[in-house]
PDB file of C-alpha atoms in Angstrom:
ATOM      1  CA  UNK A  14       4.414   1.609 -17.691  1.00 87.00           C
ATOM      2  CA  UNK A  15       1.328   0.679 -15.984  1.00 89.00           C
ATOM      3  CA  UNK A  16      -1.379  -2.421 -15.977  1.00 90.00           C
ATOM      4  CA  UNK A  17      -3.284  -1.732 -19.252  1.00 91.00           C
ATOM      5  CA  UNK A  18      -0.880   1.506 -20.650  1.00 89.00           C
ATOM      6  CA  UNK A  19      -1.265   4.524 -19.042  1.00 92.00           C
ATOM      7  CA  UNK A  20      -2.352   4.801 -14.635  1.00 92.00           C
ATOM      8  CA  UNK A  21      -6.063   3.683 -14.516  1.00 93.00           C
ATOM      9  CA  UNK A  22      -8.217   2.154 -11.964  1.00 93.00           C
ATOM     10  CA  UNK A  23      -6.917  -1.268 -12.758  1.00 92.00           C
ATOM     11  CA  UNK A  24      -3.295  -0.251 -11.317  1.00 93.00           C
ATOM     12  CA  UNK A  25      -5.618   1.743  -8.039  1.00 90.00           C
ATOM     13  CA  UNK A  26      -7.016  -1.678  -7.000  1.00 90.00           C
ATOM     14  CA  UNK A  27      -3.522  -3.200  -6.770  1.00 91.00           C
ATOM     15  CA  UNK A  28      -2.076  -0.267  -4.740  1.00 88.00           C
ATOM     16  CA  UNK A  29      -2.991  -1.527  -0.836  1.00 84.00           C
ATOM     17  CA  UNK A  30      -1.603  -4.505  -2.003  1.00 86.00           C
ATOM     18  CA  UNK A  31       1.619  -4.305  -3.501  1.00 88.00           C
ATOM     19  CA  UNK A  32       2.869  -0.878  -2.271  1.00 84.00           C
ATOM     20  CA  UNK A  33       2.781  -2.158   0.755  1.00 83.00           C
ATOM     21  CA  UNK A  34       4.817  -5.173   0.043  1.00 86.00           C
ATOM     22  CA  UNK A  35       8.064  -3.921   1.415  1.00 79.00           C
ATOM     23  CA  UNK A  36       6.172  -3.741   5.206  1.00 80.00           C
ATOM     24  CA  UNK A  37       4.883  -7.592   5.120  1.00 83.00           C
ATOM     25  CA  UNK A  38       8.487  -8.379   4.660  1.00 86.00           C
ATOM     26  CA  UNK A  39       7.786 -10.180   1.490  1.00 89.00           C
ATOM     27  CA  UNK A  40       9.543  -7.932  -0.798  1.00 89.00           C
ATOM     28  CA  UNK A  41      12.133 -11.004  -1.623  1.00 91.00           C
ATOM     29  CA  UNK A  42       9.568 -12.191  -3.973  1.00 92.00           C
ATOM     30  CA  UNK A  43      10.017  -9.447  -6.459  1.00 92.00           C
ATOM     31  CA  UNK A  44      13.904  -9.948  -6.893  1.00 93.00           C
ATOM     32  CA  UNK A  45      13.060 -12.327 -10.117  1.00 96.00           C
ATOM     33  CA  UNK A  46      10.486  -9.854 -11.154  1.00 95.00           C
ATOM     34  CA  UNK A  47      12.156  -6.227 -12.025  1.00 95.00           C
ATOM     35  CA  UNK A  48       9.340  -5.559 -14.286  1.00 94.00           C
ATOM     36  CA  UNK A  49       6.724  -5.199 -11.462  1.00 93.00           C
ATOM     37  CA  UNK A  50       9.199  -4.102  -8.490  1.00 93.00           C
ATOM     38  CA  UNK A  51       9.677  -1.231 -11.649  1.00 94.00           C
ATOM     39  CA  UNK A  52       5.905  -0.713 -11.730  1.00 93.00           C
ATOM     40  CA  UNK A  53       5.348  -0.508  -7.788  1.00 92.00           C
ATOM     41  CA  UNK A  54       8.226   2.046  -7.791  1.00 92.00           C
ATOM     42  CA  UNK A  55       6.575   4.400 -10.108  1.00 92.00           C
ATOM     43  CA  UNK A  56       3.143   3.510  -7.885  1.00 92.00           C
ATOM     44  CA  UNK A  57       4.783   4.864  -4.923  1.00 90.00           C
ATOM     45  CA  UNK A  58       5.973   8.085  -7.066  1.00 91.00           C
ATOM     46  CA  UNK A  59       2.602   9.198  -7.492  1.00 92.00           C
ATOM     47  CA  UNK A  60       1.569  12.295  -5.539  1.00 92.00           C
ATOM     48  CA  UNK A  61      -1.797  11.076  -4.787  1.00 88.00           C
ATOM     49  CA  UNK A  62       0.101   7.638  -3.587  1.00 88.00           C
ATOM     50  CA  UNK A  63       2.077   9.259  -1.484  1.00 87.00           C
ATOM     51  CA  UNK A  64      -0.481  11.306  -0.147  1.00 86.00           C
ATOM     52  CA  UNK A  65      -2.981   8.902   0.766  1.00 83.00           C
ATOM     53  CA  UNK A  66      -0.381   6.428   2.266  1.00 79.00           C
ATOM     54  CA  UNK A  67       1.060   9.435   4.420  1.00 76.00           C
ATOM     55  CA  UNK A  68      -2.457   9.918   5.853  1.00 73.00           C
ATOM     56  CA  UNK A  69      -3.423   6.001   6.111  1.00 70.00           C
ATOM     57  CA  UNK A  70      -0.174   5.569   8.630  1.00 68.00           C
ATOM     58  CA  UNK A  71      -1.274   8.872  10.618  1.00 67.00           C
ATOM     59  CA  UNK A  72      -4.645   7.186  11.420  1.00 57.00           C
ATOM     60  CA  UNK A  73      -4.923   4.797  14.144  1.00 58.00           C
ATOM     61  CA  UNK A  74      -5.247   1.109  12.641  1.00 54.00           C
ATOM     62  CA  UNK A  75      -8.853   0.298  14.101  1.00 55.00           C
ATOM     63  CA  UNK A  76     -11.387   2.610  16.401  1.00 54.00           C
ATOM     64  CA  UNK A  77     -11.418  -1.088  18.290  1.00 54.00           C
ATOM     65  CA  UNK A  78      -8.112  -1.110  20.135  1.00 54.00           C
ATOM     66  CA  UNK A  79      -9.200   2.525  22.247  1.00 53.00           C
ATOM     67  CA  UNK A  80     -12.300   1.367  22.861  1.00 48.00           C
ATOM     68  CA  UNK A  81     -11.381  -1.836  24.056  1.00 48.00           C
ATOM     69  CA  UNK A  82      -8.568   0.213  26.215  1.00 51.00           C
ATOM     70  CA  UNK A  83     -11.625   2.174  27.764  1.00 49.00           C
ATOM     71  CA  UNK A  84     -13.350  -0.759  28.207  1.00 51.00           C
ATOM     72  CA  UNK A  85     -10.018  -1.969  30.656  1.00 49.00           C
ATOM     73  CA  UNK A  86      -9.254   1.252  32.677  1.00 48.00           C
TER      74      UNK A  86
END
């Protein structure tokens, strides 16, 4: 079901990467592979997944872009 058997830290490294797969518009590149669009599916099923990726898209992307906005005004 997962990387090496059961969810481990091995399957947590890959989750920035390839849950977010669907957003970089490169989600084509799983059509030949059903086994890992399977595995990313039950990724995003995961409570702590879902939480974390709620809260990451809340959060502004960088502290940069207000303060180079406060830096223009």
């Amino acid at each position: 079901d997962h990387l090496v058997g059961s969810f481990s830290l091995a399957d947590v490294c890959y989750v920035p990467f390839v849950c977010e797969i669907a957003r970089t518009g490169l989600a084509h590149l799983l059509d030949p592979r059903p086994r890992v669009r399977a595995w990313i599916d039950r990724l995003n099923t995961r409570p702590s997944i879902v939480a974390t990726r709620r809260w990451a898209f809340s959060a502004p992307i960088s502290p940069w872009g207000e303060m180079m906005q406060l830096r223009t005004h």
